[in-house]
Short mmCIF file of C-alpha atoms in Angstrom, two decimals:
data_model
loop_
_atom_site.label_atom_id
_atom_site.label_comp_id
_atom_site.label_asym_id
_atom_site.label_seq_id
_atom_site.Cartn_x
_atom_site.Cartn_y
_atom_site.Cartn_z
CA UNK X 1 -18.92 -9.49 10.10
CA UNK X 2 -16.33 -10.53 7.79
CA UNK X 3 -18.25 -8.73 5.03
CA UNK X 4 -18.16 -5.80 6.80
CA UNK X 5 -14.65 -5.61 7.55
CA UNK X 6 -14.01 -6.44 4.06
CA UNK X 7 -16.27 -3.76 2.55
CA UNK X 8 -14.50 -1.23 5.00
CA UNK X 9 -11.01 -1.87 3.89
CA UNK X 10 -12.25 -1.37 0.33
CA UNK X 11 -14.15 1.96 0.98
CA UNK X 12 -11.36 3.25 3.09
CA UNK X 13 -8.85 2.36 0.47
CA UNK X 14 -7.57 5.91 -0.34
CA UNK X 15 -8.14 7.45 2.77
CA UNK X 16 -4.60 6.45 4.47
CA UNK X 17 -4.49 9.46 6.95
CA UNK X 18 -7.94 9.44 8.49
CA UNK X 19 -7.48 8.62 11.94
CA UNK X 20 -8.78 8.82 15.47
CA UNK X 21 -7.52 12.04 17.30
CA UNK X 22 -4.27 11.60 19.67
CA UNK X 23 -6.19 13.33 22.30
CA UNK X 24 -9.23 10.55 22.34
CA UNK X 25 -6.67 7.65 23.03
CA UNK X 26 -3.27 9.18 23.81
CA UNK X 27 -1.99 8.09 20.47
CA UNK X 28 -2.76 8.62 16.54
CA UNK X 29 -4.51 5.84 15.28
CA UNK X 30 -5.37 5.59 11.48
CA UNK X 31 -8.87 4.04 10.81
CA UNK X 32 -7.50 1.85 8.20
CA UNK X 33 -4.96 0.20 10.83
CA UNK X 34 -7.85 -0.28 13.40
CA UNK X 35 -9.88 -1.91 10.66
CA UNK X 36 -6.72 -4.10 9.63
CA UNK X 37 -6.65 -5.06 13.51
CA UNK X 38 -10.31 -6.09 13.45
CA UNK X 39 -9.72 -8.17 10.52
CA UNK X 40 -6.84 -9.73 12.22
CA UNK X 41 -9.39 -10.83 14.83
CA UNK X 42 -11.66 -12.29 11.94
CA UNK X 43 -8.81 -14.01 10.59
CA UNK X 44 -7.82 -15.84 13.63
CA UNK X 45 -11.52 -16.85 14.41
CA UNK X 46 -11.88 -18.20 11.01
CA UNK X 47 -8.77 -20.20 11.05
CA UNK X 48 -9.24 -21.51 14.63
CA UNK X 49 -13.14 -22.64 14.04
CA UNK X 50 -11.72 -23.90 10.34
CA UNK X 51 -14.67 -22.04 8.74
CA UNK X 52 -15.29 -23.01 5.30
CA UNK X 53 -13.97 -22.81 2.48
CA UNK X 54 -10.39 -23.28 3.70
CA UNK X 55 -7.67 -21.17 2.01
CA UNK X 56 -6.48 -22.32 -1.43
CA UNK X 57 -2.93 -23.33 -2.40
CA UNK X 58 -1.82 -19.68 -2.93
CA UNK X 59 -3.37 -18.58 0.31
CA UNK X 60 -1.81 -21.24 2.32
CA UNK X 61 1.59 -20.43 0.90
CA UNK X 62 0.99 -16.71 1.97
CA UNK X 63 -0.10 -17.77 5.61
CA UNK X 64 2.65 -20.04 5.66
CA UNK X 65 5.14 -17.24 4.52
CA UNK X 66 3.48 -14.90 7.28
CA UNK X 67 3.46 -17.29 10.00
CA UNK X 68 7.07 -18.06 9.35
CA UNK X 69 8.11 -14.39 9.24
CA UNK X 70 6.18 -13.24 12.39
CA UNK X 71 7.55 -16.29 14.46
CA UNK X 72 11.14 -15.21 13.37
CA UNK X 73 10.60 -11.86 14.57
CA UNK X 74 9.35 -13.34 17.86
CA UNK X 75 12.39 -15.66 18.18
CA UNK X 76 14.68 -13.25 17.47
CA UNK X 77 13.35 -10.78 20.04
CA UNK X 78 13.65 -13.52 22.51
CA UNK X 79 17.35 -14.49 21.68
CA UNK X 80 18.31 -10.71 21.35
CA UNK X 81 17.18 -10.08 24.99
CA UNK X 82 18.72 -13.33 26.42
CA UNK X 83 21.64 -13.01 24.44
CA UNK X 84 22.22 -9.63 25.50
CA UNK X 85 20.03 -7.70 27.88
CA UNK X 86 21.75 -4.70 27.87
CA UNK X 87 20.72 -4.04 24.42
CA UNK X 88 17.49 -2.46 26.03
CA UNK X 89 19.59 -0.06 27.80
CA UNK X 90 21.68 0.85 24.48
CA UNK X 91 18.94 1.32 21.84
CA UNK X 92 16.56 -1.31 21.60
CA UNK X 93 12.84 0.51 22.19
CA UNK X 94 10.19 -1.89 23.02
CA UNK X 95 7.15 0.09 22.03
CA UNK X 96 8.57 0.89 18.53
CA UNK X 97 9.20 -3.00 18.60
CA UNK X 98 5.48 -3.55 19.59
CA UNK X 99 4.28 -0.82 17.22
CA UNK X 100 6.15 -2.53 14.16
CA UNK X 101 4.68 -6.05 15.24
CA UNK X 102 1.46 -4.63 15.26
CA UNK X 103 1.45 -2.77 11.73
CA UNK X 104 2.84 -6.07 10.33
CA UNK X 105 -0.32 -7.99 11.77
CA UNK X 106 -2.63 -5.51 10.51
CA UNK X 107 -1.23 -5.64 7.08
CA UNK X 108 -0.93 -9.35 6.37
CA UNK X 109 -4.29 -9.57 7.83
CA UNK X 110 -6.07 -7.12 5.66
CA UNK X 111 -4.62 -9.12 2.71
CA UNK X 112 -6.19 -12.12 4.05
CA UNK X 113 -9.73 -10.78 5.02
CA UNK X 114 -10.12 -9.35 1.54
CA UNK X 115 -9.30 -12.79 -0.04
CA UNK X 116 -11.37 -14.66 2.35
CA UNK X 117 -14.20 -12.19 1.92
CA UNK X 118 -14.18 -13.08 -1.75
CA UNK X 119 -13.74 -16.49 -1.37
CA UNK X 120 -16.60 -17.27 0.90
CA UNK X 121 -19.09 -14.56 -0.79
CA UNK X 122 -17.80 -14.37 -4.18
CA UNK X 123 -21.13 -12.67 -4.75
CA UNK X 124 -19.94 -9.35 -3.50
CA UNK X 125 -16.81 -8.99 -5.72
CA UNK X 126 -18.27 -6.54 -7.83
CA UNK X 127 -19.65 -4.55 -4.72
CA UNK X 128 -15.88 -4.72 -3.58
CA UNK X 129 -14.42 -3.09 -6.79
CA UNK X 130 -17.66 -0.47 -6.55
CA UNK X 131 -16.11 0.61 -3.20
CA UNK X 132 -12.80 0.71 -4.28
CA UNK X 133 -13.73 3.25 -7.29
CA UNK X 134 -16.09 5.24 -4.72
CA UNK X 135 -13.10 5.52 -2.70
CA UNK X 136 -10.92 6.82 -5.43
CA UNK X 137 -13.75 9.24 -6.65
CA UNK X 138 -14.30 10.57 -2.96
CA UNK X 139 -10.68 10.91 -2.35
CA UNK X 140 -10.07 13.08 -5.70
CA UNK X 141 -13.02 15.20 -4.49
CA UNK X 142 -11.39 15.75 -1.31
CA UNK X 143 -8.25 16.83 -3.17
CA UNK X 144 -9.77 19.27 -5.08
CA UNK X 145 -11.74 20.56 -2.13
CA UNK X 146 -8.67 21.14 -0.15
CA UNK X 147 -7.25 22.94 -3.19
CA UNK X 148 -10.30 25.24 -3.26
CA UNK X 149 -10.10 25.65 0.55
CA UNK X 150 -6.17 26.70 0.28
CA UNK X 151 -7.15 29.37 -2.46
CA UNK X 152 -9.65 30.48 -0.08
CA UNK X 153 -6.86 30.92 2.78
CA UNK X 154 -8.56 28.45 5.00
CA UNK X 155 -6.32 27.11 7.61
CA UNK X 156 -7.08 24.67 10.33
CA UNK X 157 -4.89 22.33 12.71
CA UNK X 158 -7.53 19.80 12.61
CA UNK X 159 -6.06 16.54 11.70
CA UNK X 160 -8.66 13.72 11.62
CA UNK X 161 -9.24 13.90 7.67
CA UNK X 162 -6.35 15.31 6.25
CA UNK X 163 -2.74 16.02 6.79
CA UNK X 164 -2.83 19.83 7.22
CA UNK X 165 0.86 21.38 5.79
CA UNK X 166 1.25 24.89 7.44
CA UNK X 167 -2.86 24.82 8.41
CA UNK X 168 -3.75 23.87 4.89
CA UNK X 169 -5.41 20.67 4.62
CA UNK X 170 -4.16 18.24 2.12
CA UNK X 171 -2.15 20.94 0.50
CA UNK X 172 1.55 21.68 0.73
CA UNK X 173 2.68 25.08 -0.33
CA UNK X 174 5.31 25.70 -2.72
CA UNK X 175 5.50 29.65 -3.07
CA UNK X 176 4.87 28.99 -6.63
CA UNK X 177 0.85 29.69 -8.65
CA UNK X 178 0.09 25.80 -7.71
CA UNK X 179 0.85 23.78 -4.40
CA UNK X 180 1.38 20.33 -4.05
CA UNK X 181 -1.81 18.08 -3.41
CA UNK X 182 -1.49 15.21 -0.96
CA UNK X 183 -5.13 14.85 -0.53
CA UNK X 184 -6.15 12.28 1.79
CA UNK X 185 -2.74 10.67 2.51
CA UNK X 186 0.33 11.65 4.23
CA UNK X 187 2.17 13.35 1.60
CA UNK X 188 2.21 14.00 -2.06
CA UNK X 189 4.23 11.11 -3.05
CA UNK X 190 2.04 8.45 -1.25
CA UNK X 191 -0.95 10.37 -3.25
CA UNK X 192 0.69 9.84 -6.47
CA UNK X 193 0.30 5.86 -5.89
CA UNK X 194 -2.51 5.64 -3.65
CA UNK X 195 -5.26 6.85 -6.26
CA UNK X 196 -3.32 4.34 -9.13
CA UNK X 197 -5.40 1.45 -8.24
CA UNK X 198 -8.95 2.91 -8.42
CA UNK X 199 -7.83 5.00 -11.63
CA UNK X 200 -7.03 1.96 -13.52
CA UNK X 201 -10.41 0.17 -12.48
CA UNK X 202 -12.11 3.25 -13.55
CA UNK X 203 -10.56 2.72 -17.06
CA UNK X 204 -11.70 -0.98 -17.58
CA UNK X 205 -14.27 -1.48 -20.19
CA UNK X 206 -16.90 -2.28 -17.82
CA UNK X 207 -16.78 1.34 -16.09
CA UNK X 208 -14.73 3.88 -18.64
CA UNK X 209 -17.90 5.05 -20.05
CA UNK X 210 -19.07 5.97 -16.43
CA UNK X 211 -16.06 7.27 -14.60
CA UNK X 212 -13.87 8.73 -17.64
CA UNK X 213 -14.58 12.10 -16.32
CA UNK X 214 -13.60 11.08 -12.53
CA UNK X 215 -10.08 9.37 -14.05
CA UNK X 216 -9.29 12.56 -15.83
CA UNK X 217 -9.58 14.60 -13.16
CA UNK X 218 -7.86 12.08 -10.98
CA UNK X 219 -4.89 12.08 -13.62
CA UNK X 220 -4.53 15.81 -13.40
CA UNK X 221 -4.30 15.47 -9.69
CA UNK X 222 -1.36 13.13 -10.05
CA UNK X 223 0.11 16.10 -11.80
CA UNK X 224 -0.72 18.60 -9.36
CA UNK X 225 0.86 16.36 -6.69
CA UNK X 226 4.24 17.47 -8.31
CA UNK X 227 5.75 14.15 -6.97
CA UNK X 228 8.11 12.65 -9.13
CA UNK X 229 6.71 9.16 -8.60
CA UNK X 230 3.55 10.80 -10.31
CA UNK X 231 5.48 10.09 -13.83
CA UNK X 232 5.70 6.50 -12.90
CA UNK X 233 1.96 6.21 -12.25
CA UNK X 234 1.12 7.92 -15.45
CA UNK X 235 3.17 5.71 -17.54
CA UNK X 236 1.63 2.69 -15.83
CA UNK X 237 -1.89 4.03 -16.48
CA UNK X 238 -0.45 4.24 -20.17
CA UNK X 239 0.71 0.86 -20.45
CA UNK X 240 -2.47 -0.70 -19.08
CA UNK X 241 -4.36 1.31 -21.71
CA UNK X 242 -1.74 -0.05 -24.43
CA UNK X 243 -2.45 -3.41 -22.84
CA UNK X 244 -6.31 -3.40 -22.85
CA UNK X 245 -7.50 -1.14 -25.64
CA UNK X 246 -5.56 -3.49 -28.34
CA UNK X 247 -7.82 -1.68 -31.36
CA UNK X 248 -6.39 1.69 -30.37
CA UNK X 249 -3.03 1.12 -29.87
CA UNK X 250 -1.70 3.25 -32.44
CA UNK X 251 -3.79 5.84 -31.58
CA UNK X 252 -2.68 5.70 -27.80
CA UNK X 253 1.16 5.57 -28.95
CA UNK X 254 0.52 8.44 -31.30
CA UNK X 255 -1.32 10.19 -28.47
CA UNK X 256 1.36 9.61 -26.03
CA UNK X 257 4.13 10.87 -28.58
CA UNK X 258 2.26 14.06 -28.87
CA UNK X 259 0.98 14.69 -25.34
CA UNK X 260 3.91 13.58 -23.19
CA UNK X 261 6.61 16.08 -24.16
CA UNK X 262 4.58 19.03 -23.59
CA UNK X 263 3.01 17.50 -20.24
CA UNK X 264 6.88 16.49 -19.17
CA UNK X 265 7.89 20.01 -19.97
CA UNK X 266 5.04 21.57 -17.84
CA UNK X 267 5.94 19.06 -15.08
CA UNK X 268 9.55 19.98 -14.97
CA UNK X 269 8.30 23.77 -14.58
CA UNK X 270 6.26 22.85 -11.57
CA UNK X 271 7.89 24.39 -8.17
CA UNK X 272 8.91 21.09 -6.59
CA UNK X 273 10.39 19.58 -10.01
CA UNK X 274 12.13 22.50 -10.95
CA UNK X 275 13.81 22.89 -7.68
CA UNK X 276 14.97 19.24 -7.46
CA UNK X 277 16.40 19.39 -10.94
CA UNK X 278 18.14 22.84 -10.24
CA UNK X 279 19.66 21.63 -6.99
CA UNK X 280 19.99 17.94 -7.42
CA UNK X 281 22.65 17.36 -4.89
CA UNK X 282 21.49 19.67 -2.50
CA UNK X 283 17.75 19.51 -2.29
CA UNK X 284 16.57 18.46 1.17
CA UNK X 285 14.59 15.43 0.37
CA UNK X 286 17.42 14.16 -1.74
CA UNK X 287 20.09 14.95 0.74
CA UNK X 288 18.03 13.24 3.70
CA UNK X 289 17.17 10.05 1.77
CA UNK X 290 20.83 9.77 0.72
CA UNK X 291 21.89 9.95 3.96
CA UNK X 292 18.99 7.70 4.96
CA UNK X 293 20.19 4.86 2.20
CA UNK X 294 24.03 5.00 3.52
CA UNK X 295 23.12 4.59 6.88
CA UNK X 296 20.57 1.53 6.00
CA UNK X 297 23.46 0.11 3.96
CA UNK X 298 26.05 0.48 6.78
CA UNK X 299 23.57 -1.24 9.07
CA UNK X 300 23.05 -4.21 6.81
CA UNK X 301 26.68 -4.73 6.28
CA UNK X 302 27.14 -4.88 10.14
CA UNK X 303 23.99 -6.80 11.02
CA UNK X 304 23.58 -8.67 7.77
CA UNK X 305 21.90 -12.02 9.30
CA UNK X 306 19.33 -10.87 12.19
CA UNK X 307 19.33 -7.26 11.52
CA UNK X 308 18.93 -4.96 14.60
CA UNK X 309 15.26 -5.36 15.44
CA UNK X 310 11.47 -4.72 13.98
CA UNK X 311 11.11 -0.91 14.33
CA UNK X 312 14.73 -0.02 15.51
CA UNK X 313 16.29 2.26 12.91
CA UNK X 314 15.62 5.72 14.72
CA UNK X 315 16.72 4.46 18.31
CA UNK X 316 19.61 2.65 16.57
CA UNK X 317 20.80 5.70 14.47
CA UNK X 318 20.49 7.92 17.22
CA UNK X 319 22.25 5.60 19.75
CA UNK X 320 25.26 5.04 17.21
CA UNK X 321 25.65 8.68 16.22
CA UNK X 322 24.69 10.51 19.33
CA UNK X 323 24.72 8.30 22.18
CA UNK X 324 21.30 8.99 22.86
CA UNK X 325 18.07 6.29 21.21
CA UNK X 326 15.96 9.20 21.66
CA UNK X 327 17.81 11.57 19.47
CA UNK X 328 15.43 10.91 16.51
CA UNK X 329 11.52 11.36 16.79
CA UNK X 330 9.78 8.13 17.92
CA UNK X 331 7.86 8.37 14.11
CA UNK X 332 10.73 9.26 12.24
CA UNK X 333 10.97 6.75 9.10
CA UNK X 334 13.89 6.48 6.88
CA UNK X 335 11.83 5.56 3.87
CA UNK X 336 13.52 2.91 1.44
CA UNK X 337 10.96 -0.13 2.79
CA UNK X 338 13.22 -2.95 1.35
CA UNK X 339 16.20 -1.30 2.83
CA UNK X 340 14.57 -0.80 6.00
CA UNK X 341 13.05 -4.36 6.42
CA UNK X 342 16.57 -5.77 5.57
CA UNK X 343 18.43 -3.66 7.93
CA UNK X 344 15.86 -4.24 10.90
CA UNK X 345 15.11 -7.95 10.04
CA UNK X 346 18.10 -9.29 8.51
CA UNK X 347 18.68 -11.41 5.77
CA UNK X 348 16.20 -14.02 7.01
CA UNK X 349 13.24 -11.60 7.54
CA UNK X 350 14.17 -9.83 4.32
CA UNK X 351 14.41 -13.31 2.60
CA UNK X 352 11.09 -14.59 3.41
CA UNK X 353 9.45 -11.31 2.57
CA UNK X 354 10.99 -11.26 -0.97
CA UNK X 355 10.57 -15.09 -1.52
CA UNK X 356 6.51 -14.23 -0.29
CA UNK X 357 5.93 -11.52 -2.65
CA UNK X 358 8.11 -13.13 -5.72
CA UNK X 359 5.80 -16.29 -5.42
CA UNK X 360 2.47 -14.03 -5.09
CA UNK X 361 3.14 -11.89 -8.26
CA UNK X 362 4.67 -14.59 -10.38
CA UNK X 363 1.33 -16.46 -9.60
CA UNK X 364 -0.58 -13.40 -10.48
CA UNK X 365 1.00 -12.92 -13.90
CA UNK X 366 0.42 -16.61 -14.67
CA UNK X 367 -3.21 -16.29 -14.04
CA UNK X 368 -3.58 -13.46 -16.42
CA UNK X 369 -3.29 -16.28 -19.45
CA UNK X 370 -6.45 -18.33 -17.95
CA UNK X 371 -8.94 -15.40 -17.59
CA UNK X 372 -11.69 -13.93 -19.77
CA UNK X 373 -11.19 -10.18 -21.03
CA UNK X 374 -13.07 -8.94 -18.17
CA UNK X 375 -11.34 -10.91 -15.55
CA UNK X 376 -8.01 -10.15 -17.09
CA UNK X 377 -8.75 -6.57 -17.06
CA UNK X 378 -9.65 -6.46 -13.57
CA UNK X 379 -6.61 -8.24 -12.30
CA UNK X 380 -4.36 -6.26 -14.49
CA UNK X 381 -5.77 -2.90 -13.13
CA UNK X 382 -4.89 -4.29 -9.39
CA UNK X 383 -1.84 -5.73 -10.38
CA UNK X 384 -0.12 -2.65 -11.82
CA UNK X 385 -1.44 -0.82 -8.91
CA UNK X 386 0.33 -3.13 -6.91
CA UNK X 387 3.42 -2.98 -8.75
CA UNK X 388 3.17 0.57 -8.56
CA UNK X 389 3.34 0.43 -4.68
CA UNK X 390 6.05 -2.09 -4.91
CA UNK X 391 8.24 0.28 -6.94
CA UNK X 392 7.60 3.31 -4.68
CA UNK X 393 8.95 0.94 -1.84
CA UNK X 394 12.36 1.18 -2.92
CA UNK X 395 12.32 4.88 -2.19
CA UNK X 396 9.25 5.36 0.16
CA UNK X 397 7.34 3.64 2.82
CA UNK X 398 4.03 1.67 1.93
CA UNK X 399 4.83 -1.90 3.18
CA UNK X 400 3.03 -1.46 6.56
CA UNK X 401 0.05 0.60 5.15
CA UNK X 402 -3.39 -1.46 4.62
CA UNK X 403 -4.07 -0.22 1.05
CA UNK X 404 -1.28 -2.40 -0.45
CA UNK X 405 -2.31 -5.56 0.94
CA UNK X 406 -6.08 -4.80 -0.13
CA UNK X 407 -4.83 -5.29 -3.62
CA UNK X 408 -2.77 -8.42 -2.56
CA UNK X 409 -6.22 -9.96 -1.23
CA UNK X 410 -7.95 -9.09 -4.08
CA UNK X 411 -5.09 -10.22 -6.24
CA UNK X 412 -4.82 -13.66 -4.59
CA UNK X 413 -8.60 -14.24 -4.88
CA UNK X 414 -8.75 -13.94 -8.69
CA UNK X 415 -5.62 -15.65 -9.35
CA UNK X 416 -6.67 -18.62 -7.30
CA UNK X 417 -10.11 -18.65 -8.97
CA UNK X 418 -8.33 -18.99 -12.45
CA UNK X 419 -6.17 -21.76 -11.31
CA UNK X 420 -9.18 -23.49 -9.96
CA UNK X 421 -11.13 -22.94 -13.12
CA UNK X 422 -8.97 -25.11 -15.03
CA UNK X 423 -8.58 -27.87 -12.39
CA UNK X 424 -10.93 -31.04 -12.62
CA UNK X 425 -13.96 -30.47 -10.50
CA UNK X 426 -13.49 -32.42 -6.98
CA UNK X 427 -15.77 -32.50 -3.80
CA UNK X 428 -14.72 -30.02 -1.15
CA UNK X 429 -14.38 -32.28 1.84
CA UNK X 430 -16.03 -29.85 4.05
CA UNK X 431 -19.42 -30.56 2.33
CA UNK X 432 -19.99 -26.74 2.38
CA UNK X 433 -20.60 -24.90 -0.83
CA UNK X 434 -17.85 -22.02 -1.47
CA UNK X 435 -20.61 -19.21 -1.26
CA UNK X 436 -22.43 -20.80 1.59
CA UNK X 437 -22.85 -19.26 5.07
CA UNK X 438 -22.72 -22.56 6.84
CA UNK X 439 -22.78 -23.14 10.47
CA UNK X 440 -20.08 -20.44 11.25
CA UNK X 441 -21.17 -17.02 10.56
CA UNK X 442 -18.25 -14.76 9.89
#
């Protein structure tokens, strides 16, 4: 069961939108999140029955931070209710609170499932990597397939595989010659980062000989997405190539110097970019995000320590601005992940999240120096992919998406293995070999 869930998380990495239709269960459920909840059950069972091998030092710190954060949210909810029961009549929306808690649990559990799958069955590491590559390849194929359907004039209202924009699956019409690609994700900006990790893995020495055509198609798709963040993704790809292929650094720098200016000019002429540059201060996306950022900062200043409650941004803004907590749609998300977490969980919750991520990423960077070339390339690909997602969190909404936590699970395993390889060999008190199935089959 453990291996099955781990493999599903890797295979579904780029299929963020894939979902069970609302008319089946009465609510839209992304498949990724369902697998994350299944992973939560597996994690709880493994921890409850003390399935060997136990978590390493890095994973124990991760679990401790997660438990503290979730317990804090629960205690804060009880104190909020006991201190002022009228808050539920004012703005607090219990279903949205429960929904956010469920998303947090699915995300956090996904990281530990990937980590524990690799720690218990390390022989399938390459299998999970190949599933990530497969996910990236299929996602790019689907994106170009959607683009082909767009030019054929095909429209549908089916929302299972991809987000239909005006009936066009995974494609956002711009009025120009080229539409924006969203592919198998919710929007073009998300598409610009979800493919980054598979793309970087394709560029490792182990896989570049077979995957370079897909990597080139993927890089082109990033540009066609017309997301401003695609520029960050392309720069991270260049940084990876510069770091890994040291013999070709001069060629990489010269190639970038020659290709980037015309590529930048071309990207700037694409409809979305040119419209944004021409109408920077009145662009719809810029104005909406500036308004949300202002609201979030105001909420933080007024509710510094404990915030307004997980998932409560929409109801709170609706209540304060219009006297109606249902004024904004239930699914409204203000972007700015870190500001949202700060506004909703306060300095305490935000501090726990930042401390956890800072500790994890610090250890990931430390582990780079302890690895051989192949493992270093792999960890660096996953690390830069995760950094790209974190950078997007400053303006977007990726914290509660499972694919980021798949990166974290991989990175925890690779970093811990590097640290443990430098420590004196000690006998596992459980008496169970790390790769053994043991008495418990998880």
